[in-house]
């Protein structure tokens, strides 16, 4: 496959508004460096998370995974994650997915013919200090282990951005869809955390790498565990 092998270290969530942001400009001076801050868990997010833990579909998925030693090990790792772990509702995709856990972030990687799907979640965000040149502050949720990113978005200049607001409870909020050089990124917030679904494709302009396909995939993610 021609998919970039360095994709795992380049995951960056680009969300304006997920953590109450007002702007996406960089700090005006080097002295005003962005700081990493935890995202608050609101009462409504806590209620949604508690309800999601009782979801029969998620329970069935966990039951399927628990039928094999490898699946049980994956479930144990997911249960211990600091972040509410979202994953696809297809047990076939979950069985072959790689789960990578870190401090207050995780990544679920699904490899398919012609594309890789990365699901990244975090309960932290980079926040620019007040006085950086804008009213308010800028929060760019990002992978703290991604080397060389400097908190900068990986999208190409002039990338298409579409803001979509969910209308129902316990659905992705502050959704941002962005066309990139390798496919599509969908960033959103849910359960007091921020998430990114990245479609990294051999054919970025193909049907299986469309914005509609990536958005539908992100909307269908279910809670697998974590977020204790």
Coordinates of C-alpha atoms in Angstrom, one line a residue:
X1 CA 0.0 0.0 0.0
X2 CA 1.1 3.6 -0.6
X3 CA -0.4 4.9 2.6
X4 CA 2.1 6.9 4.6
X5 CA 3.7 4.7 7.2
X6 CA 4.3 7.7 9.5
X7 CA 0.6 8.4 9.9
X8 CA 0.5 7.1 13.5
X9 CA 2.9 9.8 14.7
X10 CA 1.1 12.6 12.9
X11 CA -2.4 12.5 14.3
X12 CA -3.6 16.0 15.2
X13 CA -7.2 16.9 16.1
X14 CA -8.2 20.2 14.5
X15 CA -11.4 21.4 16.3
X16 CA -12.4 25.0 16.7
X17 CA -15.0 25.2 19.4
X18 CA -14.6 21.8 21.0
X19 CA -13.1 23.2 24.2
X20 CA -14.8 26.6 24.0
X21 CA -12.4 28.2 21.6
X22 CA -12.8 31.5 19.8
X23 CA -10.0 31.5 17.3
X24 CA -7.3 29.3 15.6
X25 CA -4.5 31.8 15.3
X26 CA -1.0 30.9 16.6
X27 CA 0.3 33.0 19.6
X28 CA 1.7 36.4 18.6
X29 CA 4.9 36.0 20.5
X30 CA 7.0 32.9 21.4
X31 CA 6.7 33.8 25.1
X32 CA 3.0 33.0 25.1
X33 CA 3.4 29.2 24.6
X34 CA 0.4 26.9 24.5
X35 CA -0.2 24.8 27.6
X36 CA -1.7 21.3 27.8
X37 CA -4.8 21.3 29.9
X38 CA -7.4 18.7 30.9
X39 CA -10.9 19.0 29.4
X40 CA -13.8 19.3 32.0
X41 CA -16.5 16.6 32.3
X42 CA -19.8 18.4 32.4
X43 CA -22.8 16.8 34.2
X44 CA -24.6 16.2 30.9
X45 CA -21.5 14.4 29.5
X46 CA -21.4 12.3 32.7
X47 CA -25.0 11.3 32.2
X48 CA -24.4 10.4 28.5
X49 CA -21.4 8.3 29.5
X50 CA -23.3 6.5 32.2
X51 CA -26.1 5.8 29.7
X52 CA -23.7 4.6 27.0
X53 CA -22.2 2.1 29.4
X54 CA -25.6 0.4 29.4
X55 CA -26.0 0.2 25.6
X56 CA -27.0 -3.3 24.6
X57 CA -25.1 -3.0 21.3
X58 CA -21.8 -2.2 23.0
X59 CA -22.4 -5.0 25.4
X60 CA -22.8 -7.5 22.5
X61 CA -19.6 -6.2 20.9
X62 CA -17.7 -6.8 24.2
X63 CA -19.2 -10.2 24.3
X64 CA -17.9 -11.1 20.8
X65 CA -14.5 -9.7 21.6
X66 CA -14.4 -11.7 24.9
X67 CA -14.7 -15.0 23.0
X68 CA -10.9 -15.1 22.2
X69 CA -7.8 -14.5 24.4
X70 CA -6.7 -11.7 22.2
X71 CA -10.1 -10.1 22.4
X72 CA -10.2 -10.3 26.2
X73 CA -6.7 -8.7 26.4
X74 CA -7.9 -5.9 24.2
X75 CA -11.0 -5.4 26.3
X76 CA -8.9 -5.3 29.5
X77 CA -6.7 -2.6 27.9
X78 CA -9.7 -0.6 26.8
X79 CA -11.3 -0.8 30.2
X80 CA -8.2 0.7 31.8
X81 CA -8.1 3.7 29.4
X82 CA -8.4 7.2 30.9
X83 CA -10.5 8.1 27.9
X84 CA -14.0 6.8 27.0
X85 CA -12.9 4.6 24.1
X86 CA -15.1 4.8 21.0
X87 CA -14.9 2.1 18.3
X88 CA -16.9 0.8 15.3
X89 CA -20.1 -1.3 15.8
X90 CA -18.8 -3.9 13.4
X91 CA -17.2 -6.8 15.5
X92 CA -15.2 -7.9 12.5
X93 CA -13.4 -4.5 12.4
X94 CA -12.8 -4.6 16.1
X95 CA -11.3 -8.1 16.1
X96 CA -8.5 -7.0 13.8
X97 CA -8.0 -3.5 15.2
X98 CA -4.9 -2.5 17.0
X99 CA -5.5 -0.6 20.3
X100 CA -2.8 1.8 21.5
X101 CA -3.3 3.4 24.9
X102 CA -1.5 6.3 26.5
X103 CA -1.9 8.8 29.4
X104 CA -5.2 10.5 28.7
X105 CA -5.3 9.5 25.1
X106 CA -5.7 6.3 22.9
X107 CA -5.7 5.2 19.3
X108 CA -7.6 2.5 17.6
X109 CA -6.1 1.5 14.2
X110 CA -8.1 -0.4 11.6
X111 CA -6.4 -1.6 8.4
X112 CA -8.5 -2.3 5.3
X113 CA -7.7 -2.8 1.7
X114 CA -6.9 0.6 0.3
X115 CA -7.2 2.6 3.5
X116 CA -6.4 2.9 7.2
X117 CA -8.8 4.3 9.7
X118 CA -7.4 5.8 12.8
X119 CA -9.7 6.7 15.8
X120 CA -7.9 8.9 18.3
X121 CA -9.4 10.2 21.6
X122 CA -8.0 12.5 24.3
X123 CA -9.2 14.3 27.4
X124 CA -6.5 16.9 27.0
X125 CA -6.1 20.0 24.7
X126 CA -3.4 22.5 23.9
X127 CA -4.7 25.9 25.0
X128 CA -3.1 29.2 24.0
X129 CA -3.0 31.8 26.9
X130 CA -5.2 34.9 26.9
X131 CA -3.4 37.8 25.3
X132 CA -2.0 35.7 22.4
X133 CA -3.5 38.1 19.9
X134 CA -7.2 37.1 20.1
X135 CA -10.1 37.5 22.5
X136 CA -10.3 34.3 24.5
X137 CA -8.0 31.3 23.9
X138 CA -7.4 28.6 21.3
X139 CA -7.5 24.9 22.1
X140 CA -6.2 22.4 19.6
X141 CA -6.6 18.9 20.9
X142 CA -3.6 16.9 19.8
X143 CA -1.6 13.7 20.3
X144 CA 0.9 14.6 23.0
X145 CA 3.3 11.9 21.7
X146 CA 3.3 13.1 18.1
X147 CA 6.9 14.2 17.4
X148 CA 7.6 17.2 15.3
X149 CA 4.0 18.5 15.1
X150 CA 4.4 21.4 17.4
X151 CA 0.6 21.4 17.8
X152 CA 0.2 22.4 14.1
X153 CA -2.6 20.9 12.0
X154 CA -1.5 18.4 9.4
X155 CA -4.1 19.4 6.9
X156 CA -3.1 21.0 3.6
X157 CA -3.7 24.8 3.1
X158 CA -7.1 25.7 1.9
X159 CA -8.6 22.3 3.1
X160 CA -12.3 22.1 3.0
X161 CA -14.0 22.5 6.4
X162 CA -17.7 21.8 7.1
X163 CA -19.2 22.4 10.4
X164 CA -22.0 20.0 11.4
X165 CA -24.0 20.3 14.6
X166 CA -25.6 17.1 16.0
X167 CA -29.3 17.5 16.8
X168 CA -29.7 14.5 19.1
X169 CA -28.4 13.7 22.6
X170 CA -25.3 11.5 23.0
X171 CA -24.1 12.1 19.4
X172 CA -20.9 13.7 18.3
X173 CA -20.9 17.4 19.0
X174 CA -18.9 20.3 17.4
X175 CA -18.2 18.1 14.4
X176 CA -15.6 19.3 11.9
X177 CA -15.0 17.5 8.6
X178 CA -11.8 18.3 6.7
X179 CA -10.5 17.1 3.4
X180 CA -6.8 16.4 3.6
X181 CA -4.0 15.4 1.2
X182 CA -4.4 11.7 2.3
X183 CA -8.1 11.5 2.8
X184 CA -10.5 12.9 5.4
X185 CA -10.4 13.9 9.0
X186 CA -13.5 14.1 11.2
X187 CA -13.0 15.8 14.6
X188 CA -15.7 16.1 17.2
X189 CA -16.4 16.0 21.0
X190 CA -18.3 13.5 23.1
X191 CA -18.4 12.4 26.7
X192 CA -16.2 15.2 27.8
X193 CA -13.4 14.2 25.4
X194 CA -12.2 15.1 21.9
X195 CA -11.9 12.6 19.1
X196 CA -10.6 12.4 15.5
X197 CA -11.4 9.8 12.9
X198 CA -8.9 9.9 10.1
X199 CA -9.4 8.1 6.8
X200 CA -5.9 7.6 5.2
X201 CA -6.5 6.2 1.7
X202 CA -4.6 5.0 -1.3
X203 CA -7.2 6.8 -3.4
X204 CA -8.1 10.0 -1.4
X205 CA -10.7 11.0 -3.9
X206 CA -12.4 7.6 -4.1
X207 CA -15.9 6.8 -2.9
X208 CA -14.6 4.9 0.1
X209 CA -12.7 8.0 1.2
X210 CA -15.4 10.6 0.9
X211 CA -16.5 13.1 3.5
X212 CA -19.9 11.5 3.7
X213 CA -18.3 8.0 4.4
X214 CA -16.0 9.3 7.1
X215 CA -18.8 11.4 8.8
X216 CA -21.1 8.4 8.8
X217 CA -18.4 6.2 10.3
X218 CA -17.7 8.7 13.0
X219 CA -21.4 9.1 13.9
X220 CA -21.7 5.3 14.2
X221 CA -19.0 4.8 16.8
X222 CA -20.0 3.2 20.1
X223 CA -18.6 3.3 23.6
X224 CA -16.4 0.2 24.2
X225 CA -15.2 1.1 27.7
X226 CA -12.7 3.3 29.5
X227 CA -13.2 6.7 30.9
X228 CA -13.2 5.6 34.5

